[in-house]
PDB file of C-alpha atoms and ligand atoms in Angstrom:
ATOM      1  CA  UNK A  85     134.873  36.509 116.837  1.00  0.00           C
ATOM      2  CA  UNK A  86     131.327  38.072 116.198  1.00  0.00           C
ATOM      3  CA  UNK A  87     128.508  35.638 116.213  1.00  0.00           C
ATOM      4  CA  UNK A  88     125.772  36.861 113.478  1.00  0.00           C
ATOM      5  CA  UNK A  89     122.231  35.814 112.515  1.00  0.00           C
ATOM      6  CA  UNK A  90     120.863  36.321 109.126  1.00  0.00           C
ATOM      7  CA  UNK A  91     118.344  34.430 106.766  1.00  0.00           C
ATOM      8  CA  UNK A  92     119.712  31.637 105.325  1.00  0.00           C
ATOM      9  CA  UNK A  93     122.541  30.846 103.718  1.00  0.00           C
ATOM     10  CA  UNK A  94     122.360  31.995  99.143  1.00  0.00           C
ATOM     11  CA  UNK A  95     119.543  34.769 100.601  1.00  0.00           C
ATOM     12  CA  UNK A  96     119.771  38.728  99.976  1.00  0.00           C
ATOM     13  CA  UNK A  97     120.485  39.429 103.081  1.00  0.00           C
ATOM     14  CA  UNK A  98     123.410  36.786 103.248  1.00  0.00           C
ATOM     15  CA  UNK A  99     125.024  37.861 100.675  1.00  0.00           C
ATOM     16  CA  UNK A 100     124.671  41.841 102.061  1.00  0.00           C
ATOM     17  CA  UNK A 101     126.082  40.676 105.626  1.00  0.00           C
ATOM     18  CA  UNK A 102     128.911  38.897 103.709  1.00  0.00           C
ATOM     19  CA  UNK A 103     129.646  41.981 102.057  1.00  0.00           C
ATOM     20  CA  UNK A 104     129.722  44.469 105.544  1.00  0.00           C
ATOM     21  CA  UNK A 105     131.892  41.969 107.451  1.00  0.00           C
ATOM     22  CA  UNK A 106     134.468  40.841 104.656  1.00  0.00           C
ATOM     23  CA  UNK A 107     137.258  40.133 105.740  1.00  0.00           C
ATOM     24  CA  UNK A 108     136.518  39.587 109.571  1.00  0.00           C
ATOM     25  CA  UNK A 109     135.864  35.804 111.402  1.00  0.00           C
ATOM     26  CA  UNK A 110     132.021  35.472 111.920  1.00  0.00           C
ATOM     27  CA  UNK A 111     129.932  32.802 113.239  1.00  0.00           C
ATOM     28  CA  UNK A 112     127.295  32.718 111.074  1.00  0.00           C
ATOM     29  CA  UNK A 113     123.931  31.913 112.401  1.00  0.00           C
ATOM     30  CA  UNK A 114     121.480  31.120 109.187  1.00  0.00           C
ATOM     31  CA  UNK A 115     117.552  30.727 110.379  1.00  0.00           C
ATOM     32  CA  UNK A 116     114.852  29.769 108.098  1.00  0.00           C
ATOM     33  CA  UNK A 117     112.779  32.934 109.645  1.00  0.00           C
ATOM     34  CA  UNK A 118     113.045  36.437 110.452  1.00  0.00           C
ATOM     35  CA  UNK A 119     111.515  35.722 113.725  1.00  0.00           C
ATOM     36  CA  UNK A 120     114.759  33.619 114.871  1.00  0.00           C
ATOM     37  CA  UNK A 121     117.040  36.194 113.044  1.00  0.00           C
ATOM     38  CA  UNK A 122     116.280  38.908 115.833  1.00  0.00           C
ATOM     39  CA  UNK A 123     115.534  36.199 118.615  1.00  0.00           C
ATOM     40  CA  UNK A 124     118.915  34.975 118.217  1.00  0.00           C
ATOM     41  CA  UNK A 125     120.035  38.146 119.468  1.00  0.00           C
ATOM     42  CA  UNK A 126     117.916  39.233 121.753  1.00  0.00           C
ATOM     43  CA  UNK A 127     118.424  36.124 123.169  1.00  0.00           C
ATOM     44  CA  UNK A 128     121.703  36.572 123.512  1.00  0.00           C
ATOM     45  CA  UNK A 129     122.977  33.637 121.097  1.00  0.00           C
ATOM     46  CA  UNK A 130     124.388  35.755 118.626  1.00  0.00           C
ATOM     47  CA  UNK A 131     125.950  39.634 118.963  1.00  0.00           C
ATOM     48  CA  UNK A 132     124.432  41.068 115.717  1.00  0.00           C
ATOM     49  CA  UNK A 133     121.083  40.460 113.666  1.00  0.00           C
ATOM     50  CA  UNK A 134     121.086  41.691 109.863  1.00  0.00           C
ATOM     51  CA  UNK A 135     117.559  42.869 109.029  1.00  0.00           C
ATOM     52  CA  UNK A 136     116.338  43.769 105.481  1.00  0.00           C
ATOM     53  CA  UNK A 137     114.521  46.723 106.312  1.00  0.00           C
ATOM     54  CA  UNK A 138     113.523  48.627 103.258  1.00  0.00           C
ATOM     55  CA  UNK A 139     113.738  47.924  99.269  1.00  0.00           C
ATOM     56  CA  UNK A 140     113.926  50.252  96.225  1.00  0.00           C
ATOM     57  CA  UNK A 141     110.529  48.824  94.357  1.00  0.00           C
ATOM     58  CA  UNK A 142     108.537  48.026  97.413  1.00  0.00           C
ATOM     59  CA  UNK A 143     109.521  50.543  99.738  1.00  0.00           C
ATOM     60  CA  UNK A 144     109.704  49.147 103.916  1.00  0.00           C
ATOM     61  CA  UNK A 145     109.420  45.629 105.042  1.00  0.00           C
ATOM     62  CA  UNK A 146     106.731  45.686 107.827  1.00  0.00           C
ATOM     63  CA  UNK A 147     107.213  42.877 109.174  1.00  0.00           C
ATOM     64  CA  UNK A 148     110.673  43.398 110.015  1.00  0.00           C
ATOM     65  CA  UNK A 149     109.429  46.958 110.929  1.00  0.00           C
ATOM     66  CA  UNK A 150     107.030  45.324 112.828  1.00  0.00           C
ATOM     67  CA  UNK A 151     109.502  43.094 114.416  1.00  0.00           C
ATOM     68  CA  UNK A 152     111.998  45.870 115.469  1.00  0.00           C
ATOM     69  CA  UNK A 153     109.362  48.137 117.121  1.00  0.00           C
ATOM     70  CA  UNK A 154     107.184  45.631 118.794  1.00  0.00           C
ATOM     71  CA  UNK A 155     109.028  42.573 119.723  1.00  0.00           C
ATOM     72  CA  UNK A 156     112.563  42.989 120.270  1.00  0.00           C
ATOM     73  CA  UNK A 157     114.522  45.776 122.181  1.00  0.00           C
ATOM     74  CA  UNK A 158     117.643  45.929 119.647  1.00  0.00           C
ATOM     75  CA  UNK A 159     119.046  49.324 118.853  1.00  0.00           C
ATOM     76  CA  UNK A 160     120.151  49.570 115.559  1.00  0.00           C
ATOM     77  CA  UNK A 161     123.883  49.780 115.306  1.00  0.00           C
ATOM     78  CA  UNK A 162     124.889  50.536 111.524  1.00  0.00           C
ATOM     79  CA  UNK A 163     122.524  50.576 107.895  1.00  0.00           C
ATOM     80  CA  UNK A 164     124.472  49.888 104.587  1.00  0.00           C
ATOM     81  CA  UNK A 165     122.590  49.514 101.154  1.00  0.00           C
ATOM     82  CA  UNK A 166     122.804  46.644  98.949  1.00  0.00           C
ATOM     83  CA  UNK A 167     121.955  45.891  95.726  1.00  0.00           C
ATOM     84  CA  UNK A 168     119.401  43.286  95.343  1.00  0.00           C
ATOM     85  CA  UNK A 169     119.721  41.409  91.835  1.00  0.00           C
ATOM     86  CA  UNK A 170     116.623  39.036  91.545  1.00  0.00           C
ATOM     87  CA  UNK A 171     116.775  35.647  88.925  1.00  0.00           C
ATOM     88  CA  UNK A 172     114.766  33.323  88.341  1.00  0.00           C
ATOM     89  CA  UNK A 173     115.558  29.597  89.404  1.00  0.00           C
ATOM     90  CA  UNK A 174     114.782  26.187  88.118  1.00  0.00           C
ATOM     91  CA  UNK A 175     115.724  23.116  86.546  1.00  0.00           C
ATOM     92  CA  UNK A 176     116.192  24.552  82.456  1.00  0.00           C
ATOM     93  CA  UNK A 177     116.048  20.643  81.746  1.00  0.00           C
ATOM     94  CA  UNK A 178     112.209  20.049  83.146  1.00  0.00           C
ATOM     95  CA  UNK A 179     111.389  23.447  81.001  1.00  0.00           C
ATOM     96  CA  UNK A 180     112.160  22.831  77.441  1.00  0.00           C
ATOM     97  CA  UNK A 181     110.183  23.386  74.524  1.00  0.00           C
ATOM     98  CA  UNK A 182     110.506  22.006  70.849  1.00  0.00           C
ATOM     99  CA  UNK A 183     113.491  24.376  69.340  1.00  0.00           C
ATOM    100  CA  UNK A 184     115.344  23.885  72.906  1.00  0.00           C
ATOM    101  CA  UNK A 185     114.351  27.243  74.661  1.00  0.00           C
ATOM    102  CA  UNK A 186     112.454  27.554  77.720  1.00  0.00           C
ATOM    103  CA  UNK A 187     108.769  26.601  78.066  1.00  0.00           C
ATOM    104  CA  UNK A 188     107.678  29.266  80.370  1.00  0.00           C
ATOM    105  CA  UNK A 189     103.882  27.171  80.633  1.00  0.00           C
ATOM    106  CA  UNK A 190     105.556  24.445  82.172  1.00  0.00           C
ATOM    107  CA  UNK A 191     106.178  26.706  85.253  1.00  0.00           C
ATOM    108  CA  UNK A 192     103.300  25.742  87.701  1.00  0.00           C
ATOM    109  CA  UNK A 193     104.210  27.817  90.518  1.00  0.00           C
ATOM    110  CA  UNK A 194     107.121  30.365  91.835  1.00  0.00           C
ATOM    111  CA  UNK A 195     107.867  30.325  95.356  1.00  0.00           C
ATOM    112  CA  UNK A 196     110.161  33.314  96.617  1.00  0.00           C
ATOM    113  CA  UNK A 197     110.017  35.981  99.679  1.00  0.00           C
ATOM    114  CA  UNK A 198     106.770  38.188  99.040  1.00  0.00           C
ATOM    115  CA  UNK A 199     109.360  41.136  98.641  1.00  0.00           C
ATOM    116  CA  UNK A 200     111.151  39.606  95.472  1.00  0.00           C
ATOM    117  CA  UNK A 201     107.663  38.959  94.165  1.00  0.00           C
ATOM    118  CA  UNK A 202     106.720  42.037  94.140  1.00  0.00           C
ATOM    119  CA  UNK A 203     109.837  43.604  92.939  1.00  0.00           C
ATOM    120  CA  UNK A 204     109.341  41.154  89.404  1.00  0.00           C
ATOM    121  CA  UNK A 205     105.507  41.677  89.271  1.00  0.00           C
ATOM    122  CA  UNK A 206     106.109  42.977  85.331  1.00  0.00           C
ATOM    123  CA  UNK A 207     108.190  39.636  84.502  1.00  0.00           C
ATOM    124  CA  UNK A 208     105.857  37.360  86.083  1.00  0.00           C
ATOM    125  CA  UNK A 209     102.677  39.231  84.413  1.00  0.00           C
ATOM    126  CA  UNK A 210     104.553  38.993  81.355  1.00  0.00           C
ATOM    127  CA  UNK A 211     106.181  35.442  81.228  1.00  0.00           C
ATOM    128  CA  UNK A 212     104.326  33.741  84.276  1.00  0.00           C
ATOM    129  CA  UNK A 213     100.532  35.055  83.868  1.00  0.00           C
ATOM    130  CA  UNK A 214      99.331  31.551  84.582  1.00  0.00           C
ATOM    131  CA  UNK A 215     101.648  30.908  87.436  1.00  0.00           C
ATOM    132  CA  UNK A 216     101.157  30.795  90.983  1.00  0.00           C
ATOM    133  CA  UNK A 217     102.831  32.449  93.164  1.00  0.00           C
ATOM    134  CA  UNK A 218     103.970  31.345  96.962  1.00  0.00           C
ATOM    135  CA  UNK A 219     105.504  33.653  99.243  1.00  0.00           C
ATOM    136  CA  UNK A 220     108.037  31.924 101.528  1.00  0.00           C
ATOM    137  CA  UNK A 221     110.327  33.134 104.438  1.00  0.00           C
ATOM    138  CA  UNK A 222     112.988  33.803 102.092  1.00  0.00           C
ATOM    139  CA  UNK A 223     114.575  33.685  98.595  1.00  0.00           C
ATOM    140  CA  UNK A 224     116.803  31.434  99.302  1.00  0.00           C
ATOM    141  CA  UNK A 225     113.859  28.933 101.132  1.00  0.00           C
ATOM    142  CA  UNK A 226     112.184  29.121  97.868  1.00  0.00           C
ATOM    143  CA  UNK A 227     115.626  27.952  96.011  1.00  0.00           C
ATOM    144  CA  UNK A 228     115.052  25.010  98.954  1.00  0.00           C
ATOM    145  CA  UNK A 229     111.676  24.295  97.688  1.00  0.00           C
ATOM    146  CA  UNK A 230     112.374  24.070  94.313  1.00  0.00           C
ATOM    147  CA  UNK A 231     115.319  21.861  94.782  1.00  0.00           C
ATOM    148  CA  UNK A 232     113.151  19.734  96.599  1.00  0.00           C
ATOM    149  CA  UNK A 233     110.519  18.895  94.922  1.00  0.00           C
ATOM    150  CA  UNK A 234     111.589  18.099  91.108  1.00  0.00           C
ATOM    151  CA  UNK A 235     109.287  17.621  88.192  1.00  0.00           C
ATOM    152  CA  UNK A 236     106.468  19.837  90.331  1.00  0.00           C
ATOM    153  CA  UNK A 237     106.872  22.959  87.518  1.00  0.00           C
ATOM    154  CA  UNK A 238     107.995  25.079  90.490  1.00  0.00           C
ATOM    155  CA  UNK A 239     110.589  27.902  89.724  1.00  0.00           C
ATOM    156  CA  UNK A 240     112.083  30.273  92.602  1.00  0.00           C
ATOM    157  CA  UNK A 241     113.196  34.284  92.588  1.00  0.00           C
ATOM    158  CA  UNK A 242     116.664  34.392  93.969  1.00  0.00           C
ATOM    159  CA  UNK A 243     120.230  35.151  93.559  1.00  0.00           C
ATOM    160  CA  UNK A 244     123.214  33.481  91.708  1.00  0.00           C
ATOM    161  CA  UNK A 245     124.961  32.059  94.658  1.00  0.00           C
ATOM    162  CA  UNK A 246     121.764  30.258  95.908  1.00  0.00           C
ATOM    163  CA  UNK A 247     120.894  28.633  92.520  1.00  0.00           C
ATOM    164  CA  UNK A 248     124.248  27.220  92.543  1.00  0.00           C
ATOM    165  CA  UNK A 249     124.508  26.288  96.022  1.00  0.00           C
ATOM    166  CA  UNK A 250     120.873  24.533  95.258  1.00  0.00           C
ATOM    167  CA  UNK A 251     122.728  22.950  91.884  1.00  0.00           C
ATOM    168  CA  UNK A 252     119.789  24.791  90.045  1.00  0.00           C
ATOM    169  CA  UNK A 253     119.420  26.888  86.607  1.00  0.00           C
ATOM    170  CA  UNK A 254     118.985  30.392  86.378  1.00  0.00           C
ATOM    171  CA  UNK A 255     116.053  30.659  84.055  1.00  0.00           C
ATOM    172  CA  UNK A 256     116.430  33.898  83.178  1.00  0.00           C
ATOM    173  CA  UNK A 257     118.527  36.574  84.717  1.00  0.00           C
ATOM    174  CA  UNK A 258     117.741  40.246  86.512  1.00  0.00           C
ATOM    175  CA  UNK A 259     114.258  39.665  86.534  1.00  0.00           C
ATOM    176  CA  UNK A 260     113.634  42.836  88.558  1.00  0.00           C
ATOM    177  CA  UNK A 261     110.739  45.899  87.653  1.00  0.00           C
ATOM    178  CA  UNK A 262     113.642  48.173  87.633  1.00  0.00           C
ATOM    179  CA  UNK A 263     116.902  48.307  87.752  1.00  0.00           C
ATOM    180  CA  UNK A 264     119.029  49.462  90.663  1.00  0.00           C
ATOM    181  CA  UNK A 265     117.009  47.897  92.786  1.00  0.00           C
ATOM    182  CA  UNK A 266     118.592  48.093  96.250  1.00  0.00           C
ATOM    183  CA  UNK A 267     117.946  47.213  99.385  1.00  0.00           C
ATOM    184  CA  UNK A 268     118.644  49.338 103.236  1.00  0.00           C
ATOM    185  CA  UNK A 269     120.185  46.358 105.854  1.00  0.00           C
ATOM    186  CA  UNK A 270     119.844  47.348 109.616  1.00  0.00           C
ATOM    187  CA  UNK A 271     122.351  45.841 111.937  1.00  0.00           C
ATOM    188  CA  UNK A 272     120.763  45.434 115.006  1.00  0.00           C
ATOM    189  CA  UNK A 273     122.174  44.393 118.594  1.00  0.00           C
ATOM    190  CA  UNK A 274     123.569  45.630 122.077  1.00  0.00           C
ATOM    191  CA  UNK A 275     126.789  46.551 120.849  1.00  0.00           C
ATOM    192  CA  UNK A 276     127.959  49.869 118.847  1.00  0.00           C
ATOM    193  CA  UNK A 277     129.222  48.805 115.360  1.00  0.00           C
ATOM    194  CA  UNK A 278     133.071  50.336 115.055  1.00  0.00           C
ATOM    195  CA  UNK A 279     134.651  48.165 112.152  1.00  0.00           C
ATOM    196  CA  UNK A 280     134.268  50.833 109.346  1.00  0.00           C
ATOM    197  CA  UNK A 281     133.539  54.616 109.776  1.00  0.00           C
ATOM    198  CA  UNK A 282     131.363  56.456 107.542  1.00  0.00           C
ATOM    199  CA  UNK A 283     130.808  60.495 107.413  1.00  0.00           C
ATOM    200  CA  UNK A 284     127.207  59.781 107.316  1.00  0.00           C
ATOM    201  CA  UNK A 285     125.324  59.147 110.388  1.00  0.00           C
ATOM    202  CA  UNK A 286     121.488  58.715 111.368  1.00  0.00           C
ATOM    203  CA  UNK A 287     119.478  58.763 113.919  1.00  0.00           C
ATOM    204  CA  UNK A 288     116.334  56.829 114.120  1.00  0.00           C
ATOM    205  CA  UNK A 289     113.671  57.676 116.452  1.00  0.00           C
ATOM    206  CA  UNK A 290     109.702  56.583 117.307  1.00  0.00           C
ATOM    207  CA  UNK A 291     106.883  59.017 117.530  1.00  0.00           C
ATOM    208  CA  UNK A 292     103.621  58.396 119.301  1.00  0.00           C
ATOM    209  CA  UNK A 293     101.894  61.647 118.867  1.00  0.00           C
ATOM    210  CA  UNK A 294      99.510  63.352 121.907  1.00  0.00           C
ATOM    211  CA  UNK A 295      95.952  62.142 121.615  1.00  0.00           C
ATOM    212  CA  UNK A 296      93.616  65.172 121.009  1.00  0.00           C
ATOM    213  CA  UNK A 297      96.276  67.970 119.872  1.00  0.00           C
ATOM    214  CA  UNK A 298      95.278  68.771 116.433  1.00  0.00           C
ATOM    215  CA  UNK A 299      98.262  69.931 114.592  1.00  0.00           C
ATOM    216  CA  UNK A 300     100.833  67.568 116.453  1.00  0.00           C
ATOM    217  CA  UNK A 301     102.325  66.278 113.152  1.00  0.00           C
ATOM    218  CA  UNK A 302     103.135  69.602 112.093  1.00  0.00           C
ATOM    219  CA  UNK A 303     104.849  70.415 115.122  1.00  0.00           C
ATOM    220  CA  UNK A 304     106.706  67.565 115.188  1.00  0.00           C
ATOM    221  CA  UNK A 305     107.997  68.106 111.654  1.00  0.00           C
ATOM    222  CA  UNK A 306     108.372  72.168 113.046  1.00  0.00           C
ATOM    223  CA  UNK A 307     110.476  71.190 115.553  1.00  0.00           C
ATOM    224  CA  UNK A 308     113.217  69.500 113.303  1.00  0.00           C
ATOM    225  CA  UNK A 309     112.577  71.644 110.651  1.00  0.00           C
ATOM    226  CA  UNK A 310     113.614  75.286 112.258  1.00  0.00           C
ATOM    227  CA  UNK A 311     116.557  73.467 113.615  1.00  0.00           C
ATOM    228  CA  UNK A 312     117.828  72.746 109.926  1.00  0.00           C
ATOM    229  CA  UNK A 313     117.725  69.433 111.413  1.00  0.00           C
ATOM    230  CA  UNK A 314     116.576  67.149 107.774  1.00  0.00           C
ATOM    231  CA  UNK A 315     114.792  63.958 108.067  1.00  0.00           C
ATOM    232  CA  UNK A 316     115.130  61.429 105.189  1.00  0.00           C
ATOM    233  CA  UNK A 317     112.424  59.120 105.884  1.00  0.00           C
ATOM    234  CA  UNK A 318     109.007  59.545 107.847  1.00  0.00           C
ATOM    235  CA  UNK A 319     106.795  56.335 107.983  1.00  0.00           C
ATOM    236  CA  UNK A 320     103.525  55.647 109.917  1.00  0.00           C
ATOM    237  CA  UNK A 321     103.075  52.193 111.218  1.00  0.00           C
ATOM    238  CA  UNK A 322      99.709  51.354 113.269  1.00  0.00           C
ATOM    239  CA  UNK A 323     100.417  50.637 117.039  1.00  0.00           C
ATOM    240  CA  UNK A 324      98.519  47.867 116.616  1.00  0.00           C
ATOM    241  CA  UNK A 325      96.745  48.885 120.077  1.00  0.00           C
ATOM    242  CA  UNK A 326      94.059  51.127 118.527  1.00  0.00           C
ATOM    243  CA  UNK A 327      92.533  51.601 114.568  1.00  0.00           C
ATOM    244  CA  UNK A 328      93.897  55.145 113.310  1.00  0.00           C
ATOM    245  CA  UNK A 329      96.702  55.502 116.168  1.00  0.00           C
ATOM    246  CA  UNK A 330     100.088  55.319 114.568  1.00  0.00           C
ATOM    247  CA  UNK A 331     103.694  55.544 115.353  1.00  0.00           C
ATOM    248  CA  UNK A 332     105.781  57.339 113.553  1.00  0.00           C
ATOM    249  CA  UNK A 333     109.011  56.389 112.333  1.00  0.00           C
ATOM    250  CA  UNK A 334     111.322  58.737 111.728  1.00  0.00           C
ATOM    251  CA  UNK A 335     115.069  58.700 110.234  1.00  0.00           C
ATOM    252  CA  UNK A 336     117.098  61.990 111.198  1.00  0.00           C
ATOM    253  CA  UNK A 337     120.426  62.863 109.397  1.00  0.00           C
ATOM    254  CA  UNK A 338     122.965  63.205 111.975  1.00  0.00           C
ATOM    255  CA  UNK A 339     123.971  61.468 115.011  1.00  0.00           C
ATOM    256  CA  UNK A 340     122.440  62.348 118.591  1.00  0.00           C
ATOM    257  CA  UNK A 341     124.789  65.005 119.283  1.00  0.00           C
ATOM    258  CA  UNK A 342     124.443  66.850 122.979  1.00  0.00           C
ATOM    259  CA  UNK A 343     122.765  69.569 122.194  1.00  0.00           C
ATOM    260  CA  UNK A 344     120.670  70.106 118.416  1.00  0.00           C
ATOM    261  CA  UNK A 345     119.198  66.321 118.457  1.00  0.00           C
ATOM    262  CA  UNK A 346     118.325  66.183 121.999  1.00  0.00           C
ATOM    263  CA  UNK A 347     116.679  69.813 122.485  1.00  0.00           C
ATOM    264  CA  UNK A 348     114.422  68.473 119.454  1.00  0.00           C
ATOM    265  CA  UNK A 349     113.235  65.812 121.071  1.00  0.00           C
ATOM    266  CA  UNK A 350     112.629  67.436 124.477  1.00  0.00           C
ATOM    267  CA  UNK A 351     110.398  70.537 122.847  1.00  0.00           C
ATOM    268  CA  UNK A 352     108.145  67.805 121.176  1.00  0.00           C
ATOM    269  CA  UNK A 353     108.234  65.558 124.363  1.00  0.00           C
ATOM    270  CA  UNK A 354     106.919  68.767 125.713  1.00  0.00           C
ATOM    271  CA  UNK A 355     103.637  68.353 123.585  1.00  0.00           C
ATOM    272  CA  UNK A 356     102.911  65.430 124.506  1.00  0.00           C
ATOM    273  CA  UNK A 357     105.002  62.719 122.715  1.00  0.00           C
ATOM    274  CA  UNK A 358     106.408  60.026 123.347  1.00  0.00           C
ATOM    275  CA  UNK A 359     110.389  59.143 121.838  1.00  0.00           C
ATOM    276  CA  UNK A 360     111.714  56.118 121.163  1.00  0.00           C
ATOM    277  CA  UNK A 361     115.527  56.114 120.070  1.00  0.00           C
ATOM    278  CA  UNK A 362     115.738  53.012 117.545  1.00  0.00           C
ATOM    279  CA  UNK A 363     119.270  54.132 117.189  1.00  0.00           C
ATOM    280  CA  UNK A 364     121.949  56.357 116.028  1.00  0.00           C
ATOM    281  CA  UNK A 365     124.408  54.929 113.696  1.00  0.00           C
ATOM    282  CA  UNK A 366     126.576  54.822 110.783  1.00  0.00           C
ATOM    283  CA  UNK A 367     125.291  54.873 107.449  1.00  0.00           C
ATOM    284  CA  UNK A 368     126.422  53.263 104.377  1.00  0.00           C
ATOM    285  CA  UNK A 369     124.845  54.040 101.572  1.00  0.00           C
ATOM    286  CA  UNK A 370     127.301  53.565  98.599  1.00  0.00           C
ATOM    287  CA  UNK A 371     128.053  49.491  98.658  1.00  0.00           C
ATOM    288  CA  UNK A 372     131.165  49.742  96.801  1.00  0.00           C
ATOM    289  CA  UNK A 373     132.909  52.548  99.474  1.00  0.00           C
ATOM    290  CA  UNK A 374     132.429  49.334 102.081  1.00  0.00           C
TER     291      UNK A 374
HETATM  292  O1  PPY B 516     114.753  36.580 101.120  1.00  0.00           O
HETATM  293  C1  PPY B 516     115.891  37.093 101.062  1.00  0.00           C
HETATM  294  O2  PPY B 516     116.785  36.763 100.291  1.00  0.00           O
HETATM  295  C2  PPY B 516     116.119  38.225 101.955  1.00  0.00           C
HETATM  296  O3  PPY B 516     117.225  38.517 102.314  1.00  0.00           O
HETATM  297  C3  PPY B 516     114.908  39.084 102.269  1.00  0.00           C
HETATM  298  C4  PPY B 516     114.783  40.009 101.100  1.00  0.00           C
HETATM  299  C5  PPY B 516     113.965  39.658 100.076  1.00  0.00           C
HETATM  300  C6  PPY B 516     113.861  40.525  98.981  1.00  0.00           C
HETATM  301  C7  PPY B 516     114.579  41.692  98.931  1.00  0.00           C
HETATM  302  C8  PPY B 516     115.409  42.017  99.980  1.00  0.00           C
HETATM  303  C9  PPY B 516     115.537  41.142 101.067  1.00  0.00           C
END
C-alpha cells in the first residue's frame, strides 16, 4: 500500500489525489503545511507528495516552485490537471438579513489559501469590498478556522466536501473569476509512477544560464527549437543567490528519450549551462480520461 502526503483532508489538492489514486489502498498523510507535504517524503515517511503546482487564474505557485527546486530533491513522477471549483463557506444562520437572504456586511473576514483568493478577487470586490482577507496554508485550514471560531463574521473559500466535513454552509457557490478554472498537480517522490499510462509525456528540466554570454536565452530556446523539440511552459524563478540571476524552468513535451532530449541538453551544457532534470513523466491533462 502507497503511503501519500497531501494538504489536509476537504482541500483541492485532496480531493485531486483522491481522484489519481481511486480505486487503490493509500495511507493518507494530511499536513496542515506544504512544508510537511514534501518533508514527509523526502523524509522517507511517505512514498509520494501531491503538490499543487500551477492554477488557471493565477498561473504557478512559487512557493511550491520554490519548494521543489530549493529544498527537496524529489523528481517529479506524474502531473494530472484538476478542476478547482472554489465556494464560499460559512454559517448562512449568523448571515441573515431581514427578507431571509444573506447579509454579505456581516462577513468580517475570509480566510482561504492566497491562491483561492486570488482566483475570486471579482466576487470578493463585488460582494466582500469591506472584508478582510487572511491567507492561510490551505482551503480547507480556512474551513478549520471558520468552524472554529463562530459568531466572529469569518467566511472561508473552499470546496463542497470540506464545508460539509466542517458541518458549514456554502454561502454561495463557484465563486471563481472564471470558469474552468483548473489546477496542474505534481506527484513527486523516488519512485516512477506506473498505475495509469498516458500518451502524453513531459520532461521537466532547470536552466541556470552562463554568466556573461549575451544571447544565452536564445540559444537555449535554439537548441530545442531546430530539434522540433516544443516546450509548453518556460518560467524564470530568482536563484535566490543573486538579484537578476534566474533559473529557468522549463517543461519539454516528450519523455527523455536516448538520443533527441539528451543531445539538447548536452549542446546547451556546452555553453555554459547548467541542467537540472526535475523529471520526466506522464501527463494527464484531461481529468475525466483518469
Ligand atoms: O488549499 C488547497 O485546497 C490546496 O489544495 C492548495 C490550492 C489552493 C488553491 C488552488 C489550488 C490548490
Amino acid at each position: 500500500m502507497k503511503t501519500i502526503a497531501v494538504l489536509p483532508a476537504g482541500s483541492v489538492s485532496d480531493e485531486a489525489a483522491k481522484h489519481l489514486f481511486r480505486g487503490e489502498e493509500v495511507d493518507w498523510k494530511h499536513h496542515r503545511l506544504i512544508s510537511d507535504v514534501f518533508l514527509s517524503t523526502a523524509s522517507g515517511v511517505s512514498d509520494y507528495s501531491i503538490v499543487p503546482i500551477e492554477n488557471t487564474i493565477e498561473g504557478s505557485v512559487s512557493l511550491h516552485m520554490d519548494w521543489l527546486v530549493h529544498e527537496v530533491d524529489l523528481p517529479i513522477q506524474a502531473e494530472w490537471v484538476y478542476p478547482s471549483i472554489q465556494n464560499l463557506i460559512g454559517r448562512a444562520s449568523e448571515l441573515k438579513d431581514a427578507s431571509g437572504g444573506i447579509d454579505y456586511s456581516l462577513i468580517t473576514k475570509v480566510v482561504s489559501h492566497p491562491v483561492a483568493i486570488a482566483q475570486c478577487y471579482q466576487f470578493l470586490r463585488k460582494h466582500l469590498p469591506h472584508a478582510a482577507t487572511e491567507p492561510v496554508s490551505s482551503t480547507a485550514e480556512g474551513v478549520r478556522i471558520a468552524q472554529n471560531n463562530p459568531g466572529a463574521g469569518l467566511a472561508a473559500i473552499g470546496t463542497m466536501t470540506a464545508a460539509a466535513n466542517a458541518g458549514l454552509d456554502v454561502i454561495a457557490s463557484a465563486i471563481t473569476d472564471h470558469d474552468n478554472n483548473y489546477t496542474r498537480f505534481l506527484l513527486v517522490g523516488p519512485a516512477p509512477y506506473t498505475a495509469r499510462q498516458s500518451d502524453s509525456r513531459k520532461t521537466s528540466i532547470l536552466v541556470t544560464l552562463p554568466e556573461d554570454y549575451p544571447g544565452a536565452l536564445h540559444q537555449v530556446l535554439s537548441a530545442f527549437a531546430w530539434r522540433k523539440i516544443n516546450l509548453s511552459r518556460i518560467e524564470s524563478r530568482p536563484t535566490k543567490k543573486k538579484l537578476g540571476n534566474y533559473y529557468f524552468y522549463i517543461d519539454i513535451d516528450m519523455a527523455l528519450d536516448t538520443v533527441l532530449l539528451p543531445s539538447a541538453i548536452q549542446e546547451i551544457e556546452a555553453i555554459g549551462c547548467h541542467v537540472r532534470i526535475l523529471g520526466s513523466y506522464p501527463s494527464f491533462a484531461d481529468y475525466k480520461k483518469l
